[in-house]
Every structure is written in structure tokens, then in C-alpha cells.
Coordinates of N, CA and C in Angstrom, one line a residue:
M134 N 8.0 25.9 4.7 CA 7.8 24.7 5.1 C 7.9 24.1 3.6
T135 N 8.2 22.3 3.6 CA 7.8 22.1 2.5 C 6.7 21.0 1.7
V136 N 5.9 20.8 0.8 CA 5.2 20.2 0.6 C 5.2 18.9 1.5
G137 N 6.2 17.9 1.4 CA 6.8 17.3 2.0 C 6.2 16.7 3.7
Q138 N 7.3 18.6 4.5 CA 6.7 18.3 5.6 C 5.4 18.5 6.1
A139 N 4.2 19.2 5.4 CA 3.0 19.2 5.1 C 2.1 18.5 5.2
L140 N 2.2 17.5 4.3 CA 2.0 16.1 4.9 C 2.2 15.4 5.3
E141 N 3.4 15.2 5.9 CA 3.4 14.5 6.9 C 3.5 14.6 8.2
R142 N 3.1 16.1 8.2 CA 2.9 16.4 9.6 C 1.2 16.3 9.6
A143 N 0.7 16.7 8.0 CA -1.3 15.9 8.8 C -1.2 15.0 8.8
E144 N -0.6 13.9 8.3 CA -0.7 12.3 9.0 C -0.2 12.2 10.0
E145 N 0.0 12.6 10.7 CA 0.8 12.9 12.3 C -0.8 13.5 13.2
L146 N -1.3 14.4 12.3 CA -2.4 15.1 12.8 C -3.4 14.3 13.0
R147 N -3.4 13.4 12.0 CA -5.0 12.7 11.1 C -4.4 11.6 10.1
P148 N -4.2 10.5 11.1 CA -3.7 9.0 10.4 C -5.2 8.7 10.2
G149 N -3.8 7.4 9.1 CA -5.2 6.8 8.2 C -5.7 7.7 7.0
C150 N -5.2 8.6 6.4 CA -5.9 9.2 5.3 C -6.2 8.0 4.3
K151 N -7.3 8.6 3.4 CA -7.9 8.2 2.6 C -8.3 8.8 1.2
V152 N -7.6 10.1 1.2 CA -7.6 10.8 0.2 C -6.4 11.2 -0.4
D153 N -6.4 10.8 -1.6 CA -5.0 10.5 -2.6 C -4.2 11.5 -2.6
S154 N -2.8 11.3 -2.3 CA -1.7 12.4 -2.1 C -1.4 13.3 -3.2
R155 N -2.0 13.1 -4.3 CA -2.0 13.8 -5.1 C -3.5 15.0 -5.0
T156 N -4.5 15.0 -4.2 CA -5.3 15.6 -4.4 C -5.2 16.1 -2.8
R157 N -4.4 15.8 -1.8 CA -3.7 16.6 -1.2 C -2.8 17.8 -1.9
Q158 N -2.0 17.3 -2.4 CA -1.3 18.7 -3.0 C -2.0 19.8 -3.9
R159 N -2.9 18.9 -4.4 CA -3.8 20.3 -5.2 C -4.2 20.9 -3.9
W160 N -4.8 20.6 -2.9 CA -5.4 21.4 -1.9 C -4.0 22.8 -1.4
L161 N -2.9 21.9 -1.5 CA -1.9 22.5 -0.7 C -1.2 23.8 -2.0
C162 N -1.9 23.5 -3.4 CA -2.0 24.3 -4.5 C -2.7 25.7 -4.5
E163 N -3.8 25.2 -4.2 CA -5.4 26.2 -4.0 C -5.5 27.0 -3.1
E164 N -4.3 26.6 -1.9 CA -4.6 27.2 -0.7 C -3.7 28.5 -0.4
D165 N -2.1 28.4 -1.1 CA -1.0 28.6 -1.9 C -1.4 30.0 -2.8
G166 N -2.2 29.5 -3.5 CA -3.0 30.3 -4.6 C -4.1 31.0 -4.1
M167 N -5.0 31.3 -3.1 CA -5.4 31.8 -2.8 C -4.7 33.0 -1.8
L168 N -4.3 32.4 0.1 CA -2.9 32.8 0.1 C -2.4 34.5 -1.2
R169 N -1.7 33.8 -1.7 CA -0.8 34.7 -2.8 C -2.0 36.0 -3.0
A170 N -3.2 35.5 -3.6 CA -4.0 36.5 -4.2 C -4.8 37.9 -3.1
L171 N -4.6 36.8 -1.8 CA -5.1 37.5 -0.5 C -4.0 38.6 -0.2
L172 N -3.0 37.4 0.0 CA -1.7 38.6 1.5 C -0.8 38.7 0.0
F173 N -0.6 38.1 -0.8 CA 0.8 38.3 -0.9 C 1.1 39.1 -2.5
S174 N -0.3 40.0 -3.5 CA -0.2 40.2 -4.6 C 0.8 41.5 -4.8
G175 N 0.4 42.2 -3.8 CA 1.0 43.0 -3.8 C 1.6 44.4 -3.4
C176 N 2.6 43.2 -2.6 CA 4.2 43.7 -1.9 C 5.2 42.9 -2.8
G177 N 4.8 42.0 -3.4 CA 6.1 41.4 -4.2 C 6.9 40.7 -3.2
L178 N 6.5 40.4 -1.6 CA 7.5 39.5 -0.8 C 6.9 37.9 -1.5
R179 N 8.0 36.8 -1.1 CA 8.1 35.7 -1.7 C 7.7 35.3 -3.2
A180 N 7.9 36.2 -4.1 CA 7.4 35.8 -5.8 C 8.6 34.6 -5.7
G181 N 7.9 33.7 -6.3 CA 8.9 32.5 -7.2 C 8.8 31.3 -5.8
V182 N 8.1 32.0 -4.8 CA 7.8 30.6 -3.8 C 6.4 30.2 -3.9
G183 N 6.0 29.3 -3.4 CA 4.7 28.6 -3.6 C 4.6 27.4 -4.3
A184 N 3.9 26.3 -3.6 CA 3.1 24.9 -4.7 C 2.7 25.7 -6.1
D185 N 1.3 26.8 -5.3 CA 0.8 27.4 -6.7 C 1.6 27.6 -8.2
L186 N 2.8 27.8 -8.0 CA 3.4 28.5 -9.0 C 4.6 26.9 -9.6
V187 N 4.2 25.8 -9.0 CA 5.3 25.3 -9.4 C 3.7 23.7 -9.9
W188 N 2.8 23.6 -9.9 CA 2.1 23.1 -10.5 C 2.0 22.3 -11.8
P189 N 2.5 20.7 -11.6 CA 3.1 20.2 -12.4 C 1.7 19.7 -13.6
A190 N 2.1 19.8 -15.0 CA 0.9 19.5 -16.0 C 0.6 17.7 -15.3
E191 N 1.6 16.8 -15.4 CA 1.5 14.9 -15.0 C 2.1 15.5 -13.4
G192 N 1.9 14.3 -13.1 CA 2.2 14.0 -11.8 C 1.5 14.8 -10.7
G193 N 2.7 15.1 -10.1 CA 2.3 15.8 -8.3 C 3.4 16.5 -7.7
L194 N 3.7 17.0 -7.6 CA 4.4 18.1 -6.8 C 5.2 17.3 -5.9
D195 N 6.4 18.2 -6.1 CA 8.3 17.4 -5.5 C 7.3 17.8 -3.7
D196 N 7.9 16.3 -3.5 CA 8.3 16.9 -1.4 C 8.7 18.1 -1.0
A197 N 9.8 18.5 -2.3 CA 11.4 19.9 -1.8 C 10.3 20.8 -1.9
V198 N 9.1 20.9 -2.4 CA 8.7 22.3 -3.1 C 8.1 23.4 -1.4
E199 N 8.8 24.5 -1.5 CA 8.7 25.5 -0.7 C 7.1 26.3 -0.6
L200 N 6.3 26.0 0.4 CA 5.1 26.9 0.6 C 5.1 28.7 0.6
L201 N 3.7 28.4 0.3 CA 4.2 29.9 0.2 C 4.7 31.0 1.2
V202 N 3.4 30.2 2.5 CA 3.6 31.2 3.9 C 4.8 30.9 5.4
P203 N 5.7 32.0 5.4 CA 7.2 31.5 5.3 C 6.2 31.2 7.1
V204 N 8.0 30.4 7.9 CA 7.8 30.5 9.2 C 7.6 31.7 10.5
P205 N 6.9 31.8 10.8 CA 6.7 30.4 11.7 C 4.8 30.6 11.7
F206 N 4.1 31.2 10.6 CA 3.3 31.1 10.4 C 2.6 29.7 9.5
D207 N 3.4 29.1 9.1 CA 3.4 28.2 8.3 C 3.0 26.6 8.8
A208 N 2.7 26.6 9.8 CA 1.7 25.7 10.6 C 0.5 25.4 10.4
L209 N -0.4 26.8 9.7 CA -1.4 27.0 8.9 C -1.8 25.2 7.9
Y210 N -0.5 25.3 7.0 CA -0.7 23.8 6.3 C -1.4 22.7 7.1
P211 N -0.6 22.2 7.9 CA -1.3 21.1 8.3 C -2.6 21.2 8.4
H212 N -2.9 21.5 9.5 CA -4.2 22.2 9.7 C -5.0 22.3 8.9
Y213 N -4.7 23.1 7.5 CA -5.4 23.0 6.9 C -5.8 22.3 5.8
L214 N -4.7 20.8 5.6 CA -5.4 19.8 5.1 C -6.2 18.9 6.0
C215 N -5.5 18.8 7.4 CA -6.7 18.2 8.4 C -8.2 18.4 8.1
A216 N -8.6 19.8 8.2 CA -9.8 20.3 7.3 C -10.0 20.1 6.2
K217 N -9.9 20.2 5.1 CA -10.0 19.4 3.7 C -10.2 18.0 4.4
L218 N -9.4 17.8 5.2 CA -9.7 16.2 4.8 C -11.1 15.8 5.5
D219 N -11.2 16.2 6.9 CA -12.5 15.9 7.2 C -13.8 16.8 6.5
A220 N -14.1 17.9 5.6 CA -14.8 17.6 5.1 C -15.0 17.4 3.6
A221 N -13.7 16.4 3.1 CA -13.8 15.4 1.9 C -14.3 14.3 2.7
L222 N -14.2 13.6 3.6 CA -14.7 12.3 4.4 C -16.6 12.3 5.0
G223 N -16.9 14.3 4.8 CA -18.0 13.9 5.5 C -18.1 14.3 6.8
E224 N -16.6 14.5 7.7 CA -17.1 14.3 9.0 C -16.9 16.1 9.4
T225 N -17.9 16.4 9.1 CA -19.2 17.4 9.6 C -18.6 18.4 11.0
E226 N -18.5 17.8 12.5 CA -18.4 18.5 13.4 C -16.7 18.3 13.6
R227 N -16.1 17.5 12.7 CA -14.8 17.8 12.9 C -14.1 18.5 11.9
Y228 N -14.5 19.5 11.2 CA -14.3 19.8 9.8 C -14.2 21.1 10.4
T229 N -16.0 21.6 11.2 CA -16.2 22.6 12.1 C -15.1 23.2 12.9
S230 N -15.4 22.4 13.8 CA -13.9 22.1 14.9 C -12.5 22.7 14.5
R231 N -11.8 21.9 13.1 CA -10.6 22.5 13.0 C -10.8 23.9 12.3
Y232 N -11.4 24.3 11.6 CA -11.9 25.4 10.7 C -11.6 26.7 11.8
R233 N -12.7 26.5 12.5 CA -12.8 27.2 13.7 C -11.2 27.4 14.9
F234 N -10.6 26.1 14.5 CA -9.3 26.8 15.6 C -8.4 27.2 14.3
L235 N -8.7 27.4 13.5 CA -7.9 27.6 12.1 C -8.1 29.5 12.1
R236 N -9.5 29.8 11.7 CA -10.2 30.7 11.6 C -9.0 31.9 13.5
K237 N -9.3 30.8 13.9 CA -9.0 31.5 15.6 C -8.2 32.0 15.4
R238 N -6.4 31.1 14.4 CA -5.2 31.0 14.9 C -4.3 32.1 13.5
H239 N -5.4 32.5 13.3 CA -5.0 33.0 12.1 C -6.0 34.6 11.4
A240 N -6.6 35.0 12.5 CA -7.2 36.2 12.8 C -6.8 37.2 12.7

């Protein structure tokens, strides 16, 4: 999944986003960095792929940047973005519900 696809799918799941695109891109970068450290660091798989490796000094990520987690597990990205949006907007119940969904799905 690319950055653009993740942002687009998150917008479909949670329309009317009030959080800046660059902030949402940064969240994807942080998620890729965390996942790389936890799951991919010792195995060498997916080297050179991920938003955490290409975060620019200025501007945002290109929509074509490939995210770290491959198909079929890449569906986590839109749900992760939605959970972060819910938390940022103070929608605790929605955040908790979405976080539980992610935990169950990826446990």
C-alpha cells in the first residue's frame, strides 16, 4: 500500500478529516518506524521500503511512497490513521473501539 492509498482509504472510513495531511503522513512515518524496529529490524526483509526511510526535511511524503507492511497485512494503515484521528480529536470511545479492532486483527 502506498501513502496515498492509505490516506484515501482512511478518508473513506472517516470522512471530513480535520487533521492536516502532513500530520497524517507523519503518523504513517512513525508507524513504519515502530513496525520496522519491532518486526523487521533483524530479518532484513523489506529493506529500503517504508515511509520512515524517506521522510523529507520539508514538505510531505509523496503519495507514491510504499509503506513497510506488505499485502495482505497493509490494511492496518487506514485503521491506524482513523484511530490516531479519533485520539487527536478527543473522541475517546471511537479511538478505544478502533484500537481494540486493530489489536484483535493484528495480535
